CSV table of C-alpha atoms in Angstrom, one decimal:
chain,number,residue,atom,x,y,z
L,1,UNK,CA,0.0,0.0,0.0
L,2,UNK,CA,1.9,3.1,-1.2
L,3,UNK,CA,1.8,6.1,1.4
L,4,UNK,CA,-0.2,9.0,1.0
L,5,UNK,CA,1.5,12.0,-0.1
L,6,UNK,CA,1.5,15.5,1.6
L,7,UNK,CA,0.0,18.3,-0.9
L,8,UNK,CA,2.4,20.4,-2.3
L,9,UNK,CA,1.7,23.9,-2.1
L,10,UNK,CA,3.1,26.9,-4.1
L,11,UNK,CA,4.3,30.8,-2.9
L,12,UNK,CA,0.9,32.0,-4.1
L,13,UNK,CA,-1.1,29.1,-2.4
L,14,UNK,CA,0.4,30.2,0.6
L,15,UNK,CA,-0.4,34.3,0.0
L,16,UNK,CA,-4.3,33.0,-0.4
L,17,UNK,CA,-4.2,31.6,3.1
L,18,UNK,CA,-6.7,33.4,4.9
L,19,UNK,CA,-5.0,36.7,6.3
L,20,UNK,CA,-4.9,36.0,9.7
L,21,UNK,CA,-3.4,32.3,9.6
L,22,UNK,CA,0.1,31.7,11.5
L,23,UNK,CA,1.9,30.0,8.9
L,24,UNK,CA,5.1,29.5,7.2
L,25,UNK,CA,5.8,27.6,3.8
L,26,UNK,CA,8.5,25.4,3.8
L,27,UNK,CA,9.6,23.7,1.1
L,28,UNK,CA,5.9,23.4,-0.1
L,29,UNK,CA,4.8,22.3,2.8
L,30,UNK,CA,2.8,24.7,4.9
L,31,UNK,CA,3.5,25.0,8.9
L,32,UNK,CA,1.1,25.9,11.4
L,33,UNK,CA,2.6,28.5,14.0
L,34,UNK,CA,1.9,28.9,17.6
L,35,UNK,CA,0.1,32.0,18.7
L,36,UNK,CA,2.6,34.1,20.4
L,37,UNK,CA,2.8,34.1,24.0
L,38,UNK,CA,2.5,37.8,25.7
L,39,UNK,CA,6.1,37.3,26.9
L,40,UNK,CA,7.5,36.7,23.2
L,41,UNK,CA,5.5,39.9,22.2
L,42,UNK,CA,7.2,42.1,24.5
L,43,UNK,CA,10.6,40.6,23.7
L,44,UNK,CA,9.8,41.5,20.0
L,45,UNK,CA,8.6,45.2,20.2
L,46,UNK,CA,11.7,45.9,22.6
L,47,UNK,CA,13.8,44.5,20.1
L,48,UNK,CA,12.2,46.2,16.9
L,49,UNK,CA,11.8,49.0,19.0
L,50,UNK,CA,15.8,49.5,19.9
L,51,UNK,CA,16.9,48.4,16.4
L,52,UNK,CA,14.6,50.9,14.7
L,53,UNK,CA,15.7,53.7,17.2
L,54,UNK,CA,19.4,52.9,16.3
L,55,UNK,CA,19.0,53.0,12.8
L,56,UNK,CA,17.0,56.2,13.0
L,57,UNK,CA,19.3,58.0,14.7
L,58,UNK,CA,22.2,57.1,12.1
L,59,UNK,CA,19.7,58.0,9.2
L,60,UNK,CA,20.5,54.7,8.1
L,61,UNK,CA,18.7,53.0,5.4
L,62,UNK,CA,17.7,49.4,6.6
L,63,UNK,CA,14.2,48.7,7.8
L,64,UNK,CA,13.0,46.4,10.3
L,65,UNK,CA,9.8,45.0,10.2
L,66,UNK,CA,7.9,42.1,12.4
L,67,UNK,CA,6.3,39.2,12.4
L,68,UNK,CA,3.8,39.0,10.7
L,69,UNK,CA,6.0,39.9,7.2
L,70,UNK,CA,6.7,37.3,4.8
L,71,UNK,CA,10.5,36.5,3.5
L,72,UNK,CA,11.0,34.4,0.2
L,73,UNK,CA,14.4,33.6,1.0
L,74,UNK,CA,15.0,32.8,-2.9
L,75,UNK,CA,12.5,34.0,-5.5
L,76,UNK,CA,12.3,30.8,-6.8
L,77,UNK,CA,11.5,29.0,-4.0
L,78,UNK,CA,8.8,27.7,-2.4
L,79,UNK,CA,9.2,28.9,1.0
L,80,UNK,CA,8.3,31.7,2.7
L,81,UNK,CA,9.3,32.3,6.5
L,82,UNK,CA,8.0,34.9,8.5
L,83,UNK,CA,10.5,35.5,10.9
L,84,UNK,CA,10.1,37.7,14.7
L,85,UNK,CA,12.1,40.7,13.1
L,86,UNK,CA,13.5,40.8,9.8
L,87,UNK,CA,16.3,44.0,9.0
L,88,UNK,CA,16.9,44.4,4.9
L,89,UNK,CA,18.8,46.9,4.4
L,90,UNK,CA,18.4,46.8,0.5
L,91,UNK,CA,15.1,47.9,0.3
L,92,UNK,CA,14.4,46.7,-3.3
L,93,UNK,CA,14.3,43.5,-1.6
L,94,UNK,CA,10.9,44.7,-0.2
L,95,UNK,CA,7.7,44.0,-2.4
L,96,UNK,CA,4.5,45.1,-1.1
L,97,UNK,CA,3.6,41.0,-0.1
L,98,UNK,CA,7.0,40.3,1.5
L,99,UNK,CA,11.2,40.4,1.2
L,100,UNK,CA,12.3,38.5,-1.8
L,101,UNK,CA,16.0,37.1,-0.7
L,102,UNK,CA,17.7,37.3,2.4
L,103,UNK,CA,17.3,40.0,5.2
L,104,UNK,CA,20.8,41.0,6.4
L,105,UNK,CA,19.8,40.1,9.9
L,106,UNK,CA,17.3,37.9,11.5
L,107,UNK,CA,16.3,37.4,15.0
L,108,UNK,CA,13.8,34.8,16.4
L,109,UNK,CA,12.1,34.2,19.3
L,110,UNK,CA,11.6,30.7,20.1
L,111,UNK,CA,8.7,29.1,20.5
L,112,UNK,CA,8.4,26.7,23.6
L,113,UNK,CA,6.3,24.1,21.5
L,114,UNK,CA,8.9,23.9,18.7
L,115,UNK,CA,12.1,25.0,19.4
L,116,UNK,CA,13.8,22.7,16.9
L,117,UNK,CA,11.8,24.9,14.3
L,118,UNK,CA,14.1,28.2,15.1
L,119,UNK,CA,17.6,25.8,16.5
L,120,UNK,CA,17.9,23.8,13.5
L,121,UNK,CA,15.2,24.4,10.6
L,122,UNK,CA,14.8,27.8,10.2
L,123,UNK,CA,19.1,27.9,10.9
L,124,UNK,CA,19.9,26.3,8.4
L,125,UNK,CA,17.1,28.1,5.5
L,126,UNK,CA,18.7,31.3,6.4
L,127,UNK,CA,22.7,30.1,6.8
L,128,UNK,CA,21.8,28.4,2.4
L,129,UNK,CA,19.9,31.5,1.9
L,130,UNK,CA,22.9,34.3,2.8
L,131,UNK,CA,21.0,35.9,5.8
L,132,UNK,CA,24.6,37.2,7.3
L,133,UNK,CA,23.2,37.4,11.0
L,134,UNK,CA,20.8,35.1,12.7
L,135,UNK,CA,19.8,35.7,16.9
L,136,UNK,CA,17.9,33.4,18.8
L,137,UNK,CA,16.4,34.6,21.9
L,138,UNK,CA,14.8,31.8,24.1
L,139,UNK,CA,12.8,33.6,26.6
L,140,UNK,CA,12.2,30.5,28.5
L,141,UNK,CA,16.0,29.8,29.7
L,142,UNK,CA,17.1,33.9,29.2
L,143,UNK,CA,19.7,33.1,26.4
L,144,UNK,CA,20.1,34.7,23.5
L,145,UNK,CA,22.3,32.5,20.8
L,146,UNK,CA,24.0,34.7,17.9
L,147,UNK,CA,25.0,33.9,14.8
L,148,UNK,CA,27.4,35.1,12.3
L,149,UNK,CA,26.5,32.8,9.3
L,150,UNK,CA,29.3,34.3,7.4
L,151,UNK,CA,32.1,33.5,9.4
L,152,UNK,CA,30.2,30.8,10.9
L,153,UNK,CA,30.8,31.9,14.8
L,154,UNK,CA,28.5,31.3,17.3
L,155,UNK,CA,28.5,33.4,20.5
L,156,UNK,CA,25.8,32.5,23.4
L,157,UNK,CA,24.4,35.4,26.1
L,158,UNK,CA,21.8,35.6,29.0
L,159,UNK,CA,19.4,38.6,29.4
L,160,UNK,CA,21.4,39.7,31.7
L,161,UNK,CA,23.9,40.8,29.3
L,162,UNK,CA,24.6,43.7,26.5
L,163,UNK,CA,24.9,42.3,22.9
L,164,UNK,CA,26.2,43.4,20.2
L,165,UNK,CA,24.9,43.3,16.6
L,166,UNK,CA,26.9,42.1,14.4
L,167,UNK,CA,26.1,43.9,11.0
L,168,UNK,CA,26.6,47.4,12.9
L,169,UNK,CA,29.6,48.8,14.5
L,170,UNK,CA,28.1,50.2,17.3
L,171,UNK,CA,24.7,48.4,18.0
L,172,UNK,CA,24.9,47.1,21.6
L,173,UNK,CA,21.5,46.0,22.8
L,174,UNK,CA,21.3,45.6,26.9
L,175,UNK,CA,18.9,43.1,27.7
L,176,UNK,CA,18.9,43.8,31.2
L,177,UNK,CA,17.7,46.9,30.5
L,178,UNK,CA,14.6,46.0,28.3
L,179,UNK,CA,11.4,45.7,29.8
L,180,UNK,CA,11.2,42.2,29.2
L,181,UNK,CA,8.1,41.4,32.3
L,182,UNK,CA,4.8,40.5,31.4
């Protein structure tokens, strides 16, 4: 008895999922998403919020947008992620559905009913993709894992400490100083 095979669905299947669905396309395959806990909502508009603030005040040109915003890591692909805060910083990139190729940076916050989604999945997507910075903050145990998919390092911090950002000189985000309570 042959087994049955998963529909395959394409970039603009997934765009005519209803609006409000938490989903991600992977491969043609689409994945259901948690609702975000109040705790991993705070975490992300502290974030956005300090990122856009820096890049404000340098009159930089990058732009940071949240979850929900689509990223075709590859135009042609069939996935689409939709990542806790994506920063592009070449704005043609932007389309008025999602990001067509890698953002320069990435950060995620993991979700406690599929962690291996953000540690290994979604890890390695962005490392094939180009992404050149990749953060992983896991609000459960207060660590915040960052990547440098170009050179490949990995550095690993609590919340209790001041990051820096890897794609700016002098980006240092202090964790213990966001308001990071619920």
């Amino acid at each position: 008895m042959p087994l049955p095979q998963e529909k395959y669905y394409s970039v603009d299947d997934f765009y005519n999922l209803p609006d409000d669905t938490p989903a991600e396309l992977i491969n043609g395959r689409i994945v259901y998403m948690a609702t975000p806990s109040s705790k991993h909502q705070i975490i992300s508009s502290e974030l956005h919020f300090a990122i856009n603030s820096y890049i404000k005040s340098k009159n930089g040109r990058c732009r940071v947008l949240a979850a929900p915003f689509g990223v075709q890591l590859r135009k042609e692909e069939d996935t689409v992620l939709q990542p806790d805060i994506s920063v592009i910083c070449n704005t043609e990139k932007i389309t008025p559905k999602c990001c067509v190729g890698a953002p320069d940076w990435i950060i995620e916050i993991v979700s406690p009913s599929n962690p291996g989604h953000d540690y290994i999945t979604k890890l390695g997507l962005y490392h094939e993709a180009g992404v050149r910075e990749y953060w992983i903050v896991d609000a459960q145990r207060e660590y915040i894992h960052v990547y440098d998919l170009i050179t490949g390092d990995l550095k690993i911090h609590t919340f209790h400490d001041t990051v820096k950002a890897g794609i700016y000189e002098d980006l240092y985000i202090d964790f213990s100083s966001l308001s990071l309570d619920v």
